[in-house]
PDB file of C-alpha atoms and ligand atoms in Angstrom:
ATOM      1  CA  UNK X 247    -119.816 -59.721 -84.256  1.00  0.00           C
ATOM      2  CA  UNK X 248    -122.393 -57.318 -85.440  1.00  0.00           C
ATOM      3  CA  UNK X 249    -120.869 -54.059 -86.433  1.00  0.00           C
ATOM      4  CA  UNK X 250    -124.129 -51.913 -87.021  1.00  0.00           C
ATOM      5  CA  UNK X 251    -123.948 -48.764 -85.336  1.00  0.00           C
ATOM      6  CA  UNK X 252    -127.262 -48.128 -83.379  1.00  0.00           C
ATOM      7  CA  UNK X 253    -129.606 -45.510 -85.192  1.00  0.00           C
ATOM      8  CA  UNK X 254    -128.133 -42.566 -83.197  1.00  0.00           C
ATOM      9  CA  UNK X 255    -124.668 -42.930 -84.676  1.00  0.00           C
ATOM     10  CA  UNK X 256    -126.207 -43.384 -88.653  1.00  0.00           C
ATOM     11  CA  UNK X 257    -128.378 -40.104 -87.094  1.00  0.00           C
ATOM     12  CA  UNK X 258    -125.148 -38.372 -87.034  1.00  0.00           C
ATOM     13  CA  UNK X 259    -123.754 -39.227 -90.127  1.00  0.00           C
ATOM     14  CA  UNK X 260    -126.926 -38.685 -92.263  1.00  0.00           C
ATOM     15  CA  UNK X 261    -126.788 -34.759 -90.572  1.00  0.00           C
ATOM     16  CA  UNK X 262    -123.131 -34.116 -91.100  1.00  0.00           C
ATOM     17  CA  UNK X 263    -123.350 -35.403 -94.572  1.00  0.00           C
ATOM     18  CA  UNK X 264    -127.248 -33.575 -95.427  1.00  0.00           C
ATOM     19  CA  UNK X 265    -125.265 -30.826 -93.690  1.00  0.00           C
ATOM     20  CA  UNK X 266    -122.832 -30.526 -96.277  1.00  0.00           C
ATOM     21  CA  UNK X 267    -125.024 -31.558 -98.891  1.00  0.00           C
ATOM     22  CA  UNK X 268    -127.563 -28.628 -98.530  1.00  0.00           C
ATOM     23  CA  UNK X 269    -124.735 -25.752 -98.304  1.00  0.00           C
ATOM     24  CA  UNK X 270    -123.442 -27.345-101.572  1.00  0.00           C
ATOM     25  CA  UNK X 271    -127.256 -26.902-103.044  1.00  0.00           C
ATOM     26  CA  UNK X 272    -127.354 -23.537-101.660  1.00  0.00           C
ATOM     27  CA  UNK X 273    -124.554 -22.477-102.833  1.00  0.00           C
ATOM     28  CA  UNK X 274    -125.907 -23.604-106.354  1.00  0.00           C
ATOM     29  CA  UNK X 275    -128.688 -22.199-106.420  1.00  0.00           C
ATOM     30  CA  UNK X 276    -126.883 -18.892-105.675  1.00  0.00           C
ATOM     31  CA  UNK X 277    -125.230 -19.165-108.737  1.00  0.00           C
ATOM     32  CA  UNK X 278    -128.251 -19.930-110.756  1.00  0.00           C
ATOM     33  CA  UNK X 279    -129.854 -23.359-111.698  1.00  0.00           C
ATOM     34  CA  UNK X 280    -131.031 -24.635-115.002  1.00  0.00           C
ATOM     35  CA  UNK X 281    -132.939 -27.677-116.289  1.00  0.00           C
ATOM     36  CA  UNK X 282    -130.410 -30.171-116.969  1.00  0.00           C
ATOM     37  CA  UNK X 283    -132.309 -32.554-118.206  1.00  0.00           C
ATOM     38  CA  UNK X 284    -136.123 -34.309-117.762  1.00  0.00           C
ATOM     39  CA  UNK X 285    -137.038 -37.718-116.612  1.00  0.00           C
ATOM     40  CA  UNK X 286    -140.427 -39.379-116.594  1.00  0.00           C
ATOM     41  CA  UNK X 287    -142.498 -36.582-117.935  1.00  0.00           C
ATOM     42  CA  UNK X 288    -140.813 -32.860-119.458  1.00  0.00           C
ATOM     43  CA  UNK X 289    -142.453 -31.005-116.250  1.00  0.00           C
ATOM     44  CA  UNK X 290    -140.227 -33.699-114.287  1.00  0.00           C
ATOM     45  CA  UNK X 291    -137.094 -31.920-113.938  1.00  0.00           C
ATOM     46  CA  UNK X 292    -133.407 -32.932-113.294  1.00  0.00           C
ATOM     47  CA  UNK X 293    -130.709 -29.787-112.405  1.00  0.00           C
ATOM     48  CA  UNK X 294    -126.901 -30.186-112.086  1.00  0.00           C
ATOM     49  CA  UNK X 295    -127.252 -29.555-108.680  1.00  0.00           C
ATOM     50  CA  UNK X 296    -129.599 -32.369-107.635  1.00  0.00           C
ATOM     51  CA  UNK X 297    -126.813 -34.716-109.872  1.00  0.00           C
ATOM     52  CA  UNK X 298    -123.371 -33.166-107.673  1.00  0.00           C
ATOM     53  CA  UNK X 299    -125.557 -33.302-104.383  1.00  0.00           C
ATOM     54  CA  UNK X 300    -126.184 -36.920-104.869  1.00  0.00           C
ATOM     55  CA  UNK X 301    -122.546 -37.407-106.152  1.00  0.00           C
ATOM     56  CA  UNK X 302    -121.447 -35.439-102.848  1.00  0.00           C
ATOM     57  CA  UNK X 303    -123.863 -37.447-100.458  1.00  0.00           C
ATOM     58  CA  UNK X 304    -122.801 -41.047-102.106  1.00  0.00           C
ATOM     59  CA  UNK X 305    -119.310 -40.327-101.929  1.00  0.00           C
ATOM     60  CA  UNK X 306    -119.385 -38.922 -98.275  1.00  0.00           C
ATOM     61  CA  UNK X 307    -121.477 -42.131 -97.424  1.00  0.00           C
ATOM     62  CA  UNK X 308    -118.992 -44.200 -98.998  1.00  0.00           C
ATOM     63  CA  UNK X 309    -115.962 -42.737 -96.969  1.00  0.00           C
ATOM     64  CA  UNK X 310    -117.823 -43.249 -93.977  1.00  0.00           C
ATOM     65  CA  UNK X 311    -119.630 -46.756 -94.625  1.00  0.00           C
ATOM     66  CA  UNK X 312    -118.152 -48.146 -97.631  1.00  0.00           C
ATOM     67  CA  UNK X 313    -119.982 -51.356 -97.446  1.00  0.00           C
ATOM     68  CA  UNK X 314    -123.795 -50.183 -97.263  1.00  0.00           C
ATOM     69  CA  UNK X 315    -125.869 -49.748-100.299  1.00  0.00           C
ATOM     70  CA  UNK X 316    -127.269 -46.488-101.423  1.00  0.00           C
ATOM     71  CA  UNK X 317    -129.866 -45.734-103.262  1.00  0.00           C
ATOM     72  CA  UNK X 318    -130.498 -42.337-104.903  1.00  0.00           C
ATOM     73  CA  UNK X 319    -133.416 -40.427-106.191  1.00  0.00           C
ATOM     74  CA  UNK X 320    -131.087 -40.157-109.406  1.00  0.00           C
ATOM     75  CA  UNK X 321    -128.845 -42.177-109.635  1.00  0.00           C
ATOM     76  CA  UNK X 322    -130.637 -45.113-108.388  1.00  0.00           C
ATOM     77  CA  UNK X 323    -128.645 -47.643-106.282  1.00  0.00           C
ATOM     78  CA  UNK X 324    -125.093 -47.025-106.282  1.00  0.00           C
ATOM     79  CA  UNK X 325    -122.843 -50.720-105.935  1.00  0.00           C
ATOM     80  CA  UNK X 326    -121.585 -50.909-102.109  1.00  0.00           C
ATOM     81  CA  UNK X 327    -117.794 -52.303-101.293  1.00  0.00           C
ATOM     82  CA  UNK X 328    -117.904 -55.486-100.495  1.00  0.00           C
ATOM     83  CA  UNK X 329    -119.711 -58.969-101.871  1.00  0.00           C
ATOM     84  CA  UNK X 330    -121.777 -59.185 -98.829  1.00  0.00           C
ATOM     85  CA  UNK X 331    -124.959 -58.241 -98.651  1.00  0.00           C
ATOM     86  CA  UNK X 332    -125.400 -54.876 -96.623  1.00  0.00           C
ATOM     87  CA  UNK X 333    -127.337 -54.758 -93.277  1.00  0.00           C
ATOM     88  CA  UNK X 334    -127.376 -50.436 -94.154  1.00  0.00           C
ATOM     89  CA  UNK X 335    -129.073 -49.020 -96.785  1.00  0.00           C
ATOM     90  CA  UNK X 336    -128.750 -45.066 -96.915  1.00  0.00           C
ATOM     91  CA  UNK X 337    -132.315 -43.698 -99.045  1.00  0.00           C
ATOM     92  CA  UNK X 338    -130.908 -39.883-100.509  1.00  0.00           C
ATOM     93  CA  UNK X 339    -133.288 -37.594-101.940  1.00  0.00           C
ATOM     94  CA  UNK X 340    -130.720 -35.020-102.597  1.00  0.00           C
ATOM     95  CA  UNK X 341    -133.110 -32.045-103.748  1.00  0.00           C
ATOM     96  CA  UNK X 342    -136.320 -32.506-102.757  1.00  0.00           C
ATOM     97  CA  UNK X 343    -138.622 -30.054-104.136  1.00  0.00           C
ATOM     98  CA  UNK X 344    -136.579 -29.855-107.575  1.00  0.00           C
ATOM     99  CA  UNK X 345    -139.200 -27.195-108.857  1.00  0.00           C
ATOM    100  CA  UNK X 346    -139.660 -25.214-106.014  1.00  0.00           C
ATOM    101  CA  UNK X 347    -135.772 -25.200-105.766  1.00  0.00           C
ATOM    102  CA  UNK X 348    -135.560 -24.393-109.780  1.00  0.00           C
ATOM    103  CA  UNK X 349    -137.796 -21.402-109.030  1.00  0.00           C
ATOM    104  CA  UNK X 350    -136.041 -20.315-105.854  1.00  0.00           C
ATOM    105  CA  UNK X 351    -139.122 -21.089-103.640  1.00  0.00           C
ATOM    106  CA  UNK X 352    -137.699 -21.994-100.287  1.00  0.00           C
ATOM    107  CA  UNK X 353    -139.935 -25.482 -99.734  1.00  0.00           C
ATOM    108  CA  UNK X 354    -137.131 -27.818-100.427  1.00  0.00           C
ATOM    109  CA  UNK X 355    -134.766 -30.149 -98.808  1.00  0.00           C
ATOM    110  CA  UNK X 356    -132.318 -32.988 -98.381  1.00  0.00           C
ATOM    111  CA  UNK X 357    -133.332 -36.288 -97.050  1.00  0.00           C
ATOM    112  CA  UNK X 358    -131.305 -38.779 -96.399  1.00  0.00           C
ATOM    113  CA  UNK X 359    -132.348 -42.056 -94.149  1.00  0.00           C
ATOM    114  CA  UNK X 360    -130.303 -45.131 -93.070  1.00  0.00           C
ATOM    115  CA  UNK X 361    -132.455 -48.352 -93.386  1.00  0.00           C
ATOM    116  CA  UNK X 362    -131.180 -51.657 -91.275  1.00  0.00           C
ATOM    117  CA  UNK X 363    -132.312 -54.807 -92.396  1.00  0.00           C
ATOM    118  CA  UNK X 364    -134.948 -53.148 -94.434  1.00  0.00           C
ATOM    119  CA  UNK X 365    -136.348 -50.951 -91.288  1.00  0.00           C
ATOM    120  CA  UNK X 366    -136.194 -46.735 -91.817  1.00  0.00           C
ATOM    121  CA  UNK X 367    -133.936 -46.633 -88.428  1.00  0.00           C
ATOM    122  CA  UNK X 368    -132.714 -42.684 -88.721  1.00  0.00           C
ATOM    123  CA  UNK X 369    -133.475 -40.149 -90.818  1.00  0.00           C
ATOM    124  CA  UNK X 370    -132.927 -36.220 -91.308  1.00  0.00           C
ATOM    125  CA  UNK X 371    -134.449 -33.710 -93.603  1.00  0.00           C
ATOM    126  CA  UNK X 372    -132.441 -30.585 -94.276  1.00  0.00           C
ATOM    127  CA  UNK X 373    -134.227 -27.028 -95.733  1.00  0.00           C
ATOM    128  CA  UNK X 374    -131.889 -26.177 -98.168  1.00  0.00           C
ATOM    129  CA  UNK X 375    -132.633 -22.205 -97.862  1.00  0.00           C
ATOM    130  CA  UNK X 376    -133.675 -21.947 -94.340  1.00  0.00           C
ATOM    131  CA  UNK X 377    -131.868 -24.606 -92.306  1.00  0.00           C
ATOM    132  CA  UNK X 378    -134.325 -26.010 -90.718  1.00  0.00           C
ATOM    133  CA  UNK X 379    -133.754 -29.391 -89.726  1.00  0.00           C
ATOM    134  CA  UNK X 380    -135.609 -32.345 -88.795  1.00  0.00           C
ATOM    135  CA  UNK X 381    -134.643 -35.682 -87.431  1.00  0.00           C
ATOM    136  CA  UNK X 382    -136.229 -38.899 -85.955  1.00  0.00           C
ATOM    137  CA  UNK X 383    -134.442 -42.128 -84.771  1.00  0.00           C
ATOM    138  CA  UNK X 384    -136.933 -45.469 -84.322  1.00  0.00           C
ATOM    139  CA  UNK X 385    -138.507 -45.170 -81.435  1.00  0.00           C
ATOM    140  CA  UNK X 386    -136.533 -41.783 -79.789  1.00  0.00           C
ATOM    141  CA  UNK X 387    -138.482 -39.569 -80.690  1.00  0.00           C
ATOM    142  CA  UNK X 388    -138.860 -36.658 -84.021  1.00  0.00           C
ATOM    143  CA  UNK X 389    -137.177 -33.639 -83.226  1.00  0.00           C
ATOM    144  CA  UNK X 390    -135.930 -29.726 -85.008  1.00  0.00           C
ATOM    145  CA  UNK X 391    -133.328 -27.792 -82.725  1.00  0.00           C
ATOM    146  CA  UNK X 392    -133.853 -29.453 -79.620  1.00  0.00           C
ATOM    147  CA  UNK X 393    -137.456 -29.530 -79.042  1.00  0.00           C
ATOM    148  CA  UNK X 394    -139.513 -32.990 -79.769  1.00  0.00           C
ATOM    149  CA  UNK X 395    -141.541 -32.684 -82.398  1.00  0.00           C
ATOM    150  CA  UNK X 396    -145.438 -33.461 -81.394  1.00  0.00           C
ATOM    151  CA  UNK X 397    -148.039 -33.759 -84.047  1.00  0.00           C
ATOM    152  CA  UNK X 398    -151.496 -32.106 -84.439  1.00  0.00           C
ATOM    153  CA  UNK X 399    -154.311 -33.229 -81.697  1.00  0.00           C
ATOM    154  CA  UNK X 400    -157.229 -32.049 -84.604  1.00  0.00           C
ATOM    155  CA  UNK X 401    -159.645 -34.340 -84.274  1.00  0.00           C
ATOM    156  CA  UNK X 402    -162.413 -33.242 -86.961  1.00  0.00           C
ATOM    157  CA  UNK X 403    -161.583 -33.481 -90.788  1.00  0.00           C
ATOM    158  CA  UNK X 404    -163.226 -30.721 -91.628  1.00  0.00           C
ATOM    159  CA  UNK X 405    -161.483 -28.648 -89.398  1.00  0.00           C
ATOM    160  CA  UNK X 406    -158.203 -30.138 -90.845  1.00  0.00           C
ATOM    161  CA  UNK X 407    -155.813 -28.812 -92.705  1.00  0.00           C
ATOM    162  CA  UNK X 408    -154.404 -30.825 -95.444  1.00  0.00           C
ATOM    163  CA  UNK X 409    -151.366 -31.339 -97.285  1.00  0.00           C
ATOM    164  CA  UNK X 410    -151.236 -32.817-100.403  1.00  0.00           C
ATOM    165  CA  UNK X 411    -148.691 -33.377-103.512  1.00  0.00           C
ATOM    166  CA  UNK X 412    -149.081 -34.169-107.149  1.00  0.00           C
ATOM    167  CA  UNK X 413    -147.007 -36.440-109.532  1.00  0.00           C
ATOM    168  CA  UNK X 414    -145.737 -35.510-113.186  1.00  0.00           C
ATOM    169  CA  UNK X 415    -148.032 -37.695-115.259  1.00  0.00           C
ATOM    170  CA  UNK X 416    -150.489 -35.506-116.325  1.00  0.00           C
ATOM    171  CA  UNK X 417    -152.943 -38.215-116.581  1.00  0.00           C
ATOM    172  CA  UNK X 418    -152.312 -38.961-112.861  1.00  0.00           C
ATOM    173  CA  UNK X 419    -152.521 -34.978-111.944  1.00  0.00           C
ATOM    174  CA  UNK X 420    -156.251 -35.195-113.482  1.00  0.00           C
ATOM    175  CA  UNK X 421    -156.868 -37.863-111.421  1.00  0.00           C
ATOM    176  CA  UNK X 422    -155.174 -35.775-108.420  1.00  0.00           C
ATOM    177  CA  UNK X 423    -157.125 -33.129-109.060  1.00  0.00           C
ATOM    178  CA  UNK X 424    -160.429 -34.144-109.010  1.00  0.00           C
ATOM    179  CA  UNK X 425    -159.692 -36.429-105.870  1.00  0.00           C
ATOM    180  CA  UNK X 426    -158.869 -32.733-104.254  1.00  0.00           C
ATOM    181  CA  UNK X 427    -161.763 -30.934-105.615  1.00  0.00           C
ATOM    182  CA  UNK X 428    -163.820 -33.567-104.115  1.00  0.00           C
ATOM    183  CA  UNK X 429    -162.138 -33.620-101.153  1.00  0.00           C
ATOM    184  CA  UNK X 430    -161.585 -29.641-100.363  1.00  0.00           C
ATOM    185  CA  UNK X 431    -164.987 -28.631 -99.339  1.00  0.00           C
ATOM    186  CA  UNK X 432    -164.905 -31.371 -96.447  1.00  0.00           C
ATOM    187  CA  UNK X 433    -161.836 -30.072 -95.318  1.00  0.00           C
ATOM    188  CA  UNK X 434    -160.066 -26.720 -93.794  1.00  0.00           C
ATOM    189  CA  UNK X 435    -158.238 -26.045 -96.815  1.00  0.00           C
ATOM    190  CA  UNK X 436    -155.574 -27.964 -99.101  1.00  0.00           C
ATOM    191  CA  UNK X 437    -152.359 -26.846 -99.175  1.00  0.00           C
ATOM    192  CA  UNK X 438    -149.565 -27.975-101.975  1.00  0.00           C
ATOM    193  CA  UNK X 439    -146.107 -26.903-100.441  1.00  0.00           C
ATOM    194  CA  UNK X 440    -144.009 -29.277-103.140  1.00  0.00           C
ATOM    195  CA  UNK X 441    -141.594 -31.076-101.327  1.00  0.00           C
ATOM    196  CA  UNK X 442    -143.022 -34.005-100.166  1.00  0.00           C
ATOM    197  CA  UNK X 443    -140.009 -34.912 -97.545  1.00  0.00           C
ATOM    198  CA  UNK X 444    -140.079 -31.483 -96.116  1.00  0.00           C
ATOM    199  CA  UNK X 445    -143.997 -31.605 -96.416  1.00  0.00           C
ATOM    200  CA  UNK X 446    -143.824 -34.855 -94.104  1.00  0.00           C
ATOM    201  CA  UNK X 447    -142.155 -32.889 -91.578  1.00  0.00           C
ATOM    202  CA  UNK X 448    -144.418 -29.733 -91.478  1.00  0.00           C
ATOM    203  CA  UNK X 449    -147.173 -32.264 -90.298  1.00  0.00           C
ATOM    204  CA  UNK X 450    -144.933 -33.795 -87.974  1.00  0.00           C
ATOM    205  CA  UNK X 451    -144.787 -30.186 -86.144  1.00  0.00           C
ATOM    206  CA  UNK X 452    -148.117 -29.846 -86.571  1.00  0.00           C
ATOM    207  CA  UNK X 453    -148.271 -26.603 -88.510  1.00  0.00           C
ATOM    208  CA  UNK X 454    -150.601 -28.983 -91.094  1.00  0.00           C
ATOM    209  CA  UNK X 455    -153.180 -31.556 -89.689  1.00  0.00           C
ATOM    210  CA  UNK X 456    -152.508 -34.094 -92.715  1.00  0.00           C
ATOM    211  CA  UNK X 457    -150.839 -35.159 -95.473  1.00  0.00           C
ATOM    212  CA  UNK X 458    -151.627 -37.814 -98.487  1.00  0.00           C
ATOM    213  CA  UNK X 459    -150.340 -38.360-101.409  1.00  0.00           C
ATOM    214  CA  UNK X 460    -149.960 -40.851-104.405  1.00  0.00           C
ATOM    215  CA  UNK X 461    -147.006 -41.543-106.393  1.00  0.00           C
ATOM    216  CA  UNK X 462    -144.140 -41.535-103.362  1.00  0.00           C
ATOM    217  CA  UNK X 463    -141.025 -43.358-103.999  1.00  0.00           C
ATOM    218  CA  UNK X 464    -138.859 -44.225-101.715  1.00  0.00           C
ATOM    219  CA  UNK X 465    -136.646 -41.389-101.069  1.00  0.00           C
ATOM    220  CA  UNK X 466    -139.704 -39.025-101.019  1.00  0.00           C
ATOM    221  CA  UNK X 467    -141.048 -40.717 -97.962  1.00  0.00           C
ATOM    222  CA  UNK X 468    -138.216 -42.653 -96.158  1.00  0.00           C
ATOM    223  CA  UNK X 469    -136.758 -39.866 -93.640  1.00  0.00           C
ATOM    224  CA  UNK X 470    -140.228 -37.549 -93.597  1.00  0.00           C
ATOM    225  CA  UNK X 471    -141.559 -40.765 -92.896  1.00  0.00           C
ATOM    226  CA  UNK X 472    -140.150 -41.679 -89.660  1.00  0.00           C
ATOM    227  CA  UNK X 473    -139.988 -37.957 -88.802  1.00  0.00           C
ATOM    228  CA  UNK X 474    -143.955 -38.183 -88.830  1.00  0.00           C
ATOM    229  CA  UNK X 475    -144.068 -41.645 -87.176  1.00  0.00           C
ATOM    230  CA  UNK X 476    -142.032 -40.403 -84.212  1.00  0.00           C
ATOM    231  CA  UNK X 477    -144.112 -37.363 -83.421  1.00  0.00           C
ATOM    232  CA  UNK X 478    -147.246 -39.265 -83.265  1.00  0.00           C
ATOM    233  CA  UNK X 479    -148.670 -39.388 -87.055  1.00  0.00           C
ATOM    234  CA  UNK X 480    -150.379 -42.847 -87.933  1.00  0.00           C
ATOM    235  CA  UNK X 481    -148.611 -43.372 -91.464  1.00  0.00           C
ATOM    236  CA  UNK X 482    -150.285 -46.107 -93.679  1.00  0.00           C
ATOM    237  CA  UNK X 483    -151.756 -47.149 -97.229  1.00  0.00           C
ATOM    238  CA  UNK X 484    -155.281 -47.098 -98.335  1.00  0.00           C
ATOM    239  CA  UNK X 485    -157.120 -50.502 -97.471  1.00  0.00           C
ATOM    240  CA  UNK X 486    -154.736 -52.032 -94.905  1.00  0.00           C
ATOM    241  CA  UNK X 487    -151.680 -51.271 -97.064  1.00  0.00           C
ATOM    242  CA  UNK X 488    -148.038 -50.132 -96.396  1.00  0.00           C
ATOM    243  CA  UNK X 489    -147.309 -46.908 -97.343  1.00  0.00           C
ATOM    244  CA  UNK X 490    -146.025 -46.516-100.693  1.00  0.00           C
ATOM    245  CA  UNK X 491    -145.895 -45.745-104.248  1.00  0.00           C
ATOM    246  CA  UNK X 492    -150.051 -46.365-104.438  1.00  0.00           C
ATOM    247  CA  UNK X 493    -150.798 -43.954-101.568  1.00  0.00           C
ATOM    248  CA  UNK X 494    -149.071 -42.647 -98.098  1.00  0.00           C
ATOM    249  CA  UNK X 495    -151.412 -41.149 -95.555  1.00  0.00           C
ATOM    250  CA  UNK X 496    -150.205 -39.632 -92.306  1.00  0.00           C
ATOM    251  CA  UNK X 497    -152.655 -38.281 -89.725  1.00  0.00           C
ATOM    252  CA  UNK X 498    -153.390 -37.843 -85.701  1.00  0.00           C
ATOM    253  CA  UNK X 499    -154.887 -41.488 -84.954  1.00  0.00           C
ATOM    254  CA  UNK X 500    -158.314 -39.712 -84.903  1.00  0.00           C
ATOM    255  CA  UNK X 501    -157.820 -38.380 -88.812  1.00  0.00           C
ATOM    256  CA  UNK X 502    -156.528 -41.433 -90.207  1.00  0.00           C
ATOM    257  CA  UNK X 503    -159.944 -43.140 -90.332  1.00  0.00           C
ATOM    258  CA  UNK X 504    -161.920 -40.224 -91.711  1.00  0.00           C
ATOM    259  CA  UNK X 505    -159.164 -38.917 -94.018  1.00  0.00           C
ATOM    260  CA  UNK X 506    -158.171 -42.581 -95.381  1.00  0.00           C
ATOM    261  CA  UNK X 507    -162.396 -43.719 -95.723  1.00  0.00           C
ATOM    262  CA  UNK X 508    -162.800 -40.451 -97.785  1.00  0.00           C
ATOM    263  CA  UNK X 509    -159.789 -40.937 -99.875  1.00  0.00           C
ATOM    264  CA  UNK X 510    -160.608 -44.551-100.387  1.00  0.00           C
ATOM    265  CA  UNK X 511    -164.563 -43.972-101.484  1.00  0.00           C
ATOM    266  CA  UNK X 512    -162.613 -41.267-103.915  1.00  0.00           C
ATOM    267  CA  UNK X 513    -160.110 -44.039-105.348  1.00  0.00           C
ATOM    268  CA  UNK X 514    -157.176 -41.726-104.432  1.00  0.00           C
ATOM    269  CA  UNK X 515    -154.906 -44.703-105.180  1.00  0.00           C
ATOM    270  CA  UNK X 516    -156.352 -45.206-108.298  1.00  0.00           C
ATOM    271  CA  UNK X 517    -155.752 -43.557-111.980  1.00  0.00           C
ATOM    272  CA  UNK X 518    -152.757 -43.887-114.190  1.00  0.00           C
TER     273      UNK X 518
HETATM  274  C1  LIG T  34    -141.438 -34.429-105.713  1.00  0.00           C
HETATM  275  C2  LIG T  34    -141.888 -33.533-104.595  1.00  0.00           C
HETATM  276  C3  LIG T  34    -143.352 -33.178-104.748  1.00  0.00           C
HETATM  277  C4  LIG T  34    -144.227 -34.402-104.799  1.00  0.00           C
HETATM  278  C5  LIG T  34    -143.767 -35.320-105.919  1.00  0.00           C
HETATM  279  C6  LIG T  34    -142.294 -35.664-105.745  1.00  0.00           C
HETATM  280  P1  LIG T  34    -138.853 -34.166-106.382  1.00  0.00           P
HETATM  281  O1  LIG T  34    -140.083 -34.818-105.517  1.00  0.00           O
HETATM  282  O2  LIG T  34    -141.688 -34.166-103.365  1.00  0.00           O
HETATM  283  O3  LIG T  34    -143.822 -32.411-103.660  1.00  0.00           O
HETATM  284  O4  LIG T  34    -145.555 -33.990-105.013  1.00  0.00           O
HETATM  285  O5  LIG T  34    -144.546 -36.493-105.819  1.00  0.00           O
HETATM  286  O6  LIG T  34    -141.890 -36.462-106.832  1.00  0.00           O
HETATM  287  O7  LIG T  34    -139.088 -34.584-107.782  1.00  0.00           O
HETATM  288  O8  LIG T  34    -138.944 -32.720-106.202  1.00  0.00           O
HETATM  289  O9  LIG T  34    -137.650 -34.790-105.740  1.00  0.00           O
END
């Protein structure tokens, strides 16, 4: 018999458990964050609290599904309980927007999404300092405090505004940056809020157009993700692509073609 709750019920556990999760990185944060250590580049940061909210979200998982798998912006993939393979997969991002939260800039969240059979299926994104909070089950719809989410109807890219992220490497942040200085005069404007989960979201209300970026894992994109999808955002790769670590685009059906032919012709995908 197949014991995998439908999305709603993971829904509810992912928000109890990013619940918890962001008043422990509040409360953190309150007390005063340092660097505890750097990971692929120094401006890539690590603090305790991104460590203990992981811990916090694993273990909470774990109590609640101990068989799934887990896997963690920073601790990677935790082991699940049993031999089986597991049908679940939680994705945690358990700060995202490490610098903004570092610097006390409230642009930052928790993201946690449950994945079934390799399918995003339920995912919520938590502003640690506000309390915002978004959520999106496949195929029932994105929604923050009740109200469906519905995404922008702009249907001109230069009338768009844009939302855009850049990696650690600072090779690939030249590259970044001169894909954006080509790209900002046929625009709106470019905005760089910093957390690319939360970011994901903002478009998915519509209070952005767009949003691209290259250099997403997993946990970056996995909850914002579906939180786009359901409110109406095409999300895709460059050339055909999934999204993914080379490039995520999400835009209203009639921005995806403009936005992803411009960022193709500028090899946004490309550089280190
Ligand atoms: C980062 C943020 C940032 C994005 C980077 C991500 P982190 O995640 O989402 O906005 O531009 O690509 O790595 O390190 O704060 O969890």
């Amino acid at each position: 018999m197949d014991s995998t709750p439908p999305p709603r019920e993971l829904l509810e556990m992912a928000i109890d458990v990013a619940r918890d999760a962001a008043a422990t990185a509040h409360r953190m944060r309150a007390e005063g964050v340092s660097v505890a250590a750097t990971k692929s580049t120094v401006t890539d940061v690590v603090t305790a609290a991104d460590r203990a909210v992981e811990r916090q979200i694993t273990d909470a998982l774990r109590r609640l599904r101990p068989g799934d798998a887990v896997l963690g912006e920073e601790y990677g993939a935790a082991e699940h309980g049993t031999d089986a393979p597991a049908r679940v997969r939680w994705i945690v991002d358990p700060i995202d927007g490490t610098v903004n939260y570092l610097y006390g800039l409230p642009h930052c969240g928790v993201s946690i999404a449950a994945e079934v059979d390799g399918e995003v299926v339920a995912g919520v994104v938590r502003n640690i300092h506000t309390g915002e909070e978004w959520t999106a089950t496949l195929g029932g719809g994105a929604w923050r405090d009740g109200r469906r989410l519905r995404c922008s109807t702009e249907t001109d890219l230069g009338q768009a505004l844009v939302i855009t992220g850049f990696g650690y490497h600072p090779g690939r942040r030249a590259h970044q940056a001169r894909v954006v200085a080509e790209l900002i005069p046929q625009v709106r404007d470019i905005r760089r809020l910093g957390a690319a989960a939360v970011d994901l979201c903002v478009v998915a209300e519509g209070r952005a157009d767009a949003y691209y970026e290259k250099g997403l894992a997993a946990w970056d994109q996995a909850a914002g993700g579906l939180v786009a999808a359901e409110a109406g955002l095409v999300i895709g790769g460059l050339k055909g692509l999934a999204p993914g670590p080379d490039m995520v685009i999400a835009a209203p059906l009639a921005l995806f073609g403009p936005l992803h032919d411009r960022l193709a012709e500028l090899d946004a995908s490309g550089g280190p």
